[in-house]
mmCIF file of C-alpha atoms in Angstrom:
data_model
loop_
_atom_site.group_PDB
_atom_site.id
_atom_site.type_symbol
_atom_site.label_atom_id
_atom_site.label_comp_id
_atom_site.label_asym_id
_atom_site.label_seq_id
_atom_site.Cartn_x
_atom_site.Cartn_y
_atom_site.Cartn_z
ATOM 1 C CA ASP A 1 -37.698 7.121 127.642
ATOM 2 C CA VAL A 2 -39.313 9.682 126.090
ATOM 3 C CA LYS A 3 -43.379 9.137 126.284
ATOM 4 C CA VAL A 4 -45.168 12.171 125.237
ATOM 5 C CA THR A 5 -42.948 13.596 121.840
ATOM 6 C CA GLN A 6 -44.239 16.834 120.564
ATOM 7 C CA SER A 7 -42.423 17.063 116.920
ATOM 8 C CA SER A 8 -40.870 20.213 116.907
ATOM 9 C CA ARG A 9 -38.511 22.124 119.734
ATOM 10 C CA TYR A 10 -39.240 25.583 117.610
ATOM 11 C CA LEU A 11 -40.910 26.603 115.234
ATOM 12 C CA VAL A 12 -40.893 30.518 113.821
ATOM 13 C CA LYS A 13 -43.994 31.018 111.056
ATOM 14 C CA ARG A 14 -45.459 33.865 109.949
ATOM 15 C CA THR A 15 -48.445 35.499 110.475
ATOM 16 C CA GLY A 16 -51.928 34.201 108.506
ATOM 17 C CA GLU A 17 -50.091 30.495 108.032
ATOM 18 C CA LYS A 18 -52.270 27.323 108.764
ATOM 19 C CA VAL A 19 -49.635 25.945 111.174
ATOM 20 C CA PHE A 20 -49.868 22.222 112.577
ATOM 21 C CA LEU A 21 -48.556 21.080 116.188
ATOM 22 C CA GLU A 22 -48.074 17.696 116.111
ATOM 23 C CA CYS A 23 -48.047 15.374 120.076
ATOM 24 C CA VAL A 24 -47.302 11.426 119.796
ATOM 25 C CA GLN A 25 -48.147 9.439 123.249
ATOM 26 C CA ASP A 26 -47.345 5.949 123.433
ATOM 27 C CA MET A 27 -48.565 5.321 126.691
ATOM 28 C CA ASP A 28 -52.214 4.506 124.834
ATOM 29 C CA HIS A 29 -53.848 6.549 127.007
ATOM 30 C CA GLU A 30 -57.183 7.762 125.990
ATOM 31 C CA ASN A 31 -56.823 11.491 126.880
ATOM 32 C CA MET A 32 -54.564 13.857 125.582
ATOM 33 C CA PHE A 33 -54.821 17.480 125.845
ATOM 34 C CA TRP A 34 -53.264 20.729 124.613
ATOM 35 C CA TYR A 35 -51.672 23.590 126.510
ATOM 36 C CA ARG A 36 -50.159 26.653 126.096
ATOM 37 C CA GLN A 37 -48.294 28.634 128.669
ATOM 38 C CA ASP A 38 -47.245 32.064 129.027
ATOM 39 C CA PRO A 39 -45.412 34.384 131.296
ATOM 40 C CA GLY A 40 -47.353 35.141 134.205
ATOM 41 C CA LEU A 41 -50.232 33.133 133.050
ATOM 42 C CA GLY A 42 -49.568 29.730 133.822
ATOM 43 C CA LEU A 43 -50.577 27.131 131.422
ATOM 44 C CA ARG A 44 -53.945 27.244 129.722
ATOM 45 C CA LEU A 45 -55.858 24.360 128.232
ATOM 46 C CA ILE A 46 -57.220 24.991 124.966
ATOM 47 C CA TYR A 47 -58.282 22.145 123.649
ATOM 48 C CA PHE A 48 -58.600 17.835 124.807
ATOM 49 C CA SER A 49 -60.039 14.641 123.439
ATOM 50 C CA TYR A 50 -60.449 11.744 125.112
ATOM 51 C CA ASP A 51 -61.283 9.454 122.284
ATOM 52 C CA VAL A 52 -59.807 9.420 118.558
ATOM 53 C CA LYS A 53 -62.168 11.174 116.592
ATOM 54 C CA MET A 54 -63.680 13.056 120.075
ATOM 55 C CA LYS A 55 -62.699 16.672 120.736
ATOM 56 C CA GLU A 56 -63.650 18.933 123.542
ATOM 57 C CA LYS A 57 -63.065 23.187 123.933
ATOM 58 C CA GLY A 58 -61.133 23.736 126.937
ATOM 59 C CA ASP A 59 -60.168 27.359 128.363
ATOM 60 C CA ILE A 60 -59.181 29.011 125.331
ATOM 61 C CA PRO A 61 -60.383 27.391 121.774
ATOM 62 C CA GLU A 62 -60.483 30.290 119.700
ATOM 63 C CA GLY A 63 -58.307 30.404 116.871
ATOM 64 C CA TYR A 64 -57.304 26.629 117.262
ATOM 65 C CA SER A 65 -58.778 23.506 115.736
ATOM 66 C CA VAL A 66 -57.671 19.600 116.829
ATOM 67 C CA SER A 67 -57.595 16.722 115.701
ATOM 68 C CA ARG A 68 -57.399 12.947 116.722
ATOM 69 C CA GLU A 69 -57.527 10.398 114.146
ATOM 70 C CA LYS A 70 -55.430 7.731 116.301
ATOM 71 C CA LYS A 71 -55.195 7.107 119.623
ATOM 72 C CA GLU A 72 -51.640 7.946 119.811
ATOM 73 C CA ARG A 73 -51.928 11.391 118.038
ATOM 74 C CA PHE A 74 -53.074 14.464 119.104
ATOM 75 C CA SER A 75 -52.786 17.675 116.620
ATOM 76 C CA LEU A 76 -52.621 21.078 117.209
ATOM 77 C CA ILE A 77 -54.215 23.191 114.206
ATOM 78 C CA LEU A 78 -53.943 27.215 113.957
ATOM 79 C CA GLU A 79 -55.858 27.781 111.452
ATOM 80 C CA SER A 80 -54.178 31.095 110.928
ATOM 81 C CA ALA A 81 -51.438 32.141 112.875
ATOM 82 C CA SER A 82 -50.969 35.379 114.693
ATOM 83 C CA THR A 83 -48.759 36.781 116.830
ATOM 84 C CA ASN A 84 -51.016 36.783 119.999
ATOM 85 C CA GLN A 85 -50.634 33.074 119.723
ATOM 86 C CA THR A 86 -46.526 33.360 119.883
ATOM 87 C CA SER A 87 -46.313 30.819 123.246
ATOM 88 C CA MET A 88 -44.594 27.876 124.479
ATOM 89 C CA TYR A 89 -47.278 25.076 123.611
ATOM 90 C CA LEU A 90 -47.610 21.612 125.873
ATOM 91 C CA CYS A 91 -49.178 18.296 124.927
ATOM 92 C CA ALA A 92 -50.424 15.570 127.511
ATOM 93 C CA SER A 93 -51.318 12.766 127.848
ATOM 94 C CA ARG A 94 -53.389 11.106 130.749
ATOM 95 C CA ALA A 95 -55.208 7.421 131.214
ATOM 96 C CA SER A 96 -58.832 7.127 132.265
ATOM 97 C CA GLY A 97 -61.271 4.876 133.563
ATOM 98 C CA ALA A 98 -63.621 4.532 136.304
ATOM 99 C CA GLY A 99 -61.806 3.787 139.317
ATOM 100 C CA HIS A 100 -58.809 3.602 137.523
ATOM 101 C CA LEU A 101 -56.567 6.492 139.816
ATOM 102 C CA THR A 102 -53.474 7.604 137.767
ATOM 103 C CA ARG A 103 -50.179 9.461 138.168
ATOM 104 C CA GLY A 104 -51.828 12.396 136.284
ATOM 105 C CA TYR A 105 -50.555 13.952 133.066
ATOM 106 C CA THR A 106 -47.644 12.830 131.251
ATOM 107 C CA PHE A 107 -45.944 16.048 129.101
ATOM 108 C CA GLY A 108 -44.070 16.649 126.151
ATOM 109 C CA SER A 109 -41.223 18.579 126.300
ATOM 110 C CA GLY A 110 -43.469 21.809 124.537
ATOM 111 C CA THR A 111 -42.689 23.853 121.128
ATOM 112 C CA ARG A 112 -42.105 27.108 121.620
ATOM 113 C CA LEU A 113 -43.892 28.703 118.134
ATOM 114 C CA THR A 114 -42.891 32.238 117.459
ATOM 115 C CA VAL A 115 -45.615 34.238 114.778
ATOM 116 C CA VAL A 116 -43.687 36.967 113.324
ATOM 117 C CA LEU B 1 -64.073 23.668 140.145
ATOM 118 C CA ALA B 2 -61.387 22.833 143.301
ATOM 119 C CA LYS B 3 -59.158 26.231 142.757
ATOM 120 C CA THR B 4 -55.958 26.453 143.943
ATOM 121 C CA THR B 5 -53.830 29.211 145.706
ATOM 122 C CA GLN B 6 -49.941 29.267 146.217
ATOM 123 C CA PRO B 7 -47.273 31.788 146.342
ATOM 124 C CA ILE B 8 -45.947 33.065 143.656
ATOM 125 C CA SER B 9 -42.400 33.025 144.762
ATOM 126 C CA MET B 10 -40.166 31.208 147.462
ATOM 127 C CA ASP B 11 -35.715 31.333 147.634
ATOM 128 C CA SER B 12 -34.194 29.042 150.102
ATOM 129 C CA TYR B 13 -30.799 27.916 150.346
ATOM 130 C CA GLU B 14 -28.953 24.780 149.243
ATOM 131 C CA GLY B 15 -29.348 21.787 151.900
ATOM 132 C CA GLN B 16 -32.405 23.833 153.529
ATOM 133 C CA GLU B 17 -36.249 22.511 153.774
ATOM 134 C CA VAL B 18 -38.564 23.950 151.964
ATOM 135 C CA ASN B 19 -42.261 23.979 152.165
ATOM 136 C CA ILE B 20 -44.548 24.956 150.055
ATOM 137 C CA THR B 21 -48.305 25.431 150.870
ATOM 138 C CA CYS B 22 -51.564 25.170 148.747
ATOM 139 C CA SER B 23 -54.713 26.170 150.041
ATOM 140 C CA HIS B 24 -57.549 24.837 148.028
ATOM 141 C CA ASN B 25 -60.541 25.109 150.557
ATOM 142 C CA ASN B 26 -63.304 23.914 147.889
ATOM 143 C CA ILE B 27 -62.132 20.545 147.219
ATOM 144 C CA ALA B 28 -64.447 17.915 146.459
ATOM 145 C CA THR B 29 -65.131 14.485 148.266
ATOM 146 C CA ASN B 30 -63.767 12.418 145.412
ATOM 147 C CA ASP B 31 -60.483 15.397 144.501
ATOM 148 C CA TYR B 32 -56.661 14.228 144.761
ATOM 149 C CA ILE B 33 -53.558 16.634 145.345
ATOM 150 C CA THR B 34 -51.248 16.461 142.653
ATOM 151 C CA TRP B 35 -47.877 18.363 142.821
ATOM 152 C CA TYR B 36 -45.930 18.460 139.745
ATOM 153 C CA GLN B 37 -42.146 20.471 139.070
ATOM 154 C CA GLN B 38 -41.331 22.237 135.346
ATOM 155 C CA PHE B 39 -38.380 23.016 135.033
ATOM 156 C CA PRO B 40 -37.588 25.941 132.017
ATOM 157 C CA SER B 41 -38.099 25.029 128.584
ATOM 158 C CA GLN B 42 -39.654 21.667 129.755
ATOM 159 C CA GLY B 43 -43.305 20.081 130.210
ATOM 160 C CA PRO B 44 -44.289 19.729 133.871
ATOM 161 C CA ARG B 45 -43.269 16.525 135.710
ATOM 162 C CA PHE B 46 -45.919 14.844 138.015
ATOM 163 C CA ILE B 47 -43.913 14.965 141.797
ATOM 164 C CA ILE B 48 -46.483 13.485 144.185
ATOM 165 C CA GLN B 49 -50.402 12.670 145.025
ATOM 166 C CA GLY B 50 -52.341 12.138 147.651
ATOM 167 C CA TYR B 51 -55.049 12.322 149.013
ATOM 168 C CA LYS B 52 -55.425 12.862 152.877
ATOM 169 C CA THR B 53 -52.552 12.227 156.040
ATOM 170 C CA LYS B 54 -48.969 12.139 154.736
ATOM 171 C CA VAL B 55 -47.422 10.925 151.432
ATOM 172 C CA THR B 56 -43.741 10.540 150.911
ATOM 173 C CA ASN B 57 -41.779 9.641 148.013
ATOM 174 C CA GLU B 58 -38.097 9.357 146.986
ATOM 175 C CA VAL B 59 -38.300 12.628 145.726
ATOM 176 C CA ALA B 60 -41.245 14.896 148.222
ATOM 177 C CA SER B 61 -43.614 14.593 151.152
ATOM 178 C CA LEU B 62 -47.052 15.793 150.917
ATOM 179 C CA PHE B 63 -48.851 17.005 153.837
ATOM 180 C CA ILE B 64 -53.093 17.038 154.069
ATOM 181 C CA PRO B 65 -54.587 18.070 156.916
ATOM 182 C CA ALA B 66 -57.831 16.336 158.318
ATOM 183 C CA ASP B 67 -60.172 18.677 156.498
ATOM 184 C CA ARG B 68 -57.957 18.848 153.116
ATOM 185 C CA LYS B 69 -58.864 22.994 152.155
ATOM 186 C CA SER B 70 -54.898 22.581 152.199
ATOM 187 C CA SER B 71 -51.660 20.758 151.320
ATOM 188 C CA THR B 72 -47.847 21.076 151.809
ATOM 189 C CA LEU B 73 -45.682 20.187 149.633
ATOM 190 C CA SER B 74 -41.710 19.420 151.360
ATOM 191 C CA LEU B 75 -38.438 19.098 149.821
ATOM 192 C CA PRO B 76 -35.704 17.995 151.994
ATOM 193 C CA ARG B 77 -33.000 19.506 151.597
ATOM 194 C CA VAL B 78 -32.854 21.045 148.850
ATOM 195 C CA SER B 79 -30.154 21.780 146.110
ATOM 196 C CA LEU B 80 -29.618 23.985 143.017
ATOM 197 C CA SER B 81 -31.460 21.578 140.511
ATOM 198 C CA ASP B 82 -34.887 21.873 142.737
ATOM 199 C CA THR B 83 -35.376 25.334 141.707
ATOM 200 C CA ALA B 84 -37.873 25.403 139.347
ATOM 201 C CA VAL B 85 -42.002 25.981 138.879
ATOM 202 C CA TYR B 86 -44.195 23.971 141.381
ATOM 203 C CA TYR B 87 -47.588 23.470 140.802
ATOM 204 C CA CYS B 88 -50.360 22.214 142.965
ATOM 205 C CA LEU B 89 -53.217 20.437 140.988
ATOM 206 C CA VAL B 90 -56.838 19.282 142.755
ATOM 207 C CA GLY B 91 -58.901 16.721 140.793
ATOM 208 C CA ASP B 92 -60.462 13.667 140.356
ATOM 209 C CA ASN B 93 -57.979 11.621 138.624
ATOM 210 C CA ARG B 94 -60.695 9.192 137.576
ATOM 211 C CA ASP B 95 -62.676 11.584 135.776
ATOM 212 C CA SER B 96 -62.072 12.032 132.113
ATOM 213 C CA SER B 97 -62.772 15.787 132.224
ATOM 214 C CA ALA B 98 -60.080 17.796 131.968
ATOM 215 C CA SER B 99 -61.809 20.747 132.449
ATOM 216 C CA LYS B 100 -62.157 20.802 135.877
ATOM 217 C CA ILE B 101 -58.366 20.063 136.365
ATOM 218 C CA ILE B 102 -57.189 23.721 136.464
ATOM 219 C CA PHE B 103 -53.249 24.248 136.034
ATOM 220 C CA GLY B 104 -52.792 27.844 138.417
ATOM 221 C CA SER B 105 -49.699 29.897 137.887
ATOM 222 C CA GLY B 106 -47.917 27.800 140.107
ATOM 223 C CA THR B 107 -44.722 29.358 142.845
ATOM 224 C CA ARG B 108 -41.698 29.712 141.857
ATOM 225 C CA LEU B 109 -38.901 27.852 143.935
ATOM 226 C CA SER B 110 -35.093 29.924 143.448
ATOM 227 C CA ILE B 111 -31.997 28.060 145.366
ATOM 228 C CA ARG B 112 -29.352 29.547 146.514
ATOM 229 C CA PRO B 113 -25.390 28.392 146.758
#
């Protein structure tokens, strides 16, 4: 039973293109995240959102933007794709709330983006 | 921020018990310790979480000493399918601020026949 769905497993785009990566979760989680994963660097947080229309920058937001118009959907946007944005992109969601202990993140299967 | 340190890689053989230790010297009072497993071309998945002492589930055990400055993930009788990257995370799961939870580079565990 898939709970966090990323729209594409593999994507190839050209330099300068505007790229949309879509993520949908069906667990009614408040928090959603976008990470990128590169060899030797682990997972790095790009942006996250703790509510509809709310967003906060993570550790490496440059070159990216996000959109969260509905609770279940969190989109990552590459305004003008560059080759150094070739990476595995992972979406995750997590419940939150004061006093509510979660089991942590639920991740999607990832989108491997290649920018040529 | 509670940063974690864990070995870059480990090797073991089928049927052995594997212990992966994570250091988190500046863990905060409200922080929990969570371990994730990641297979190639997949997102990480939750394995186990604990606060202190010992936690056991159907997949693994988590040992946390009294000072909580480290933790050990124990995988009993590993098989080839346990080959994966294992991440140790420390953070307050009740806090909505994701920036306080850091994924390091993880430990790449390789299991041989």
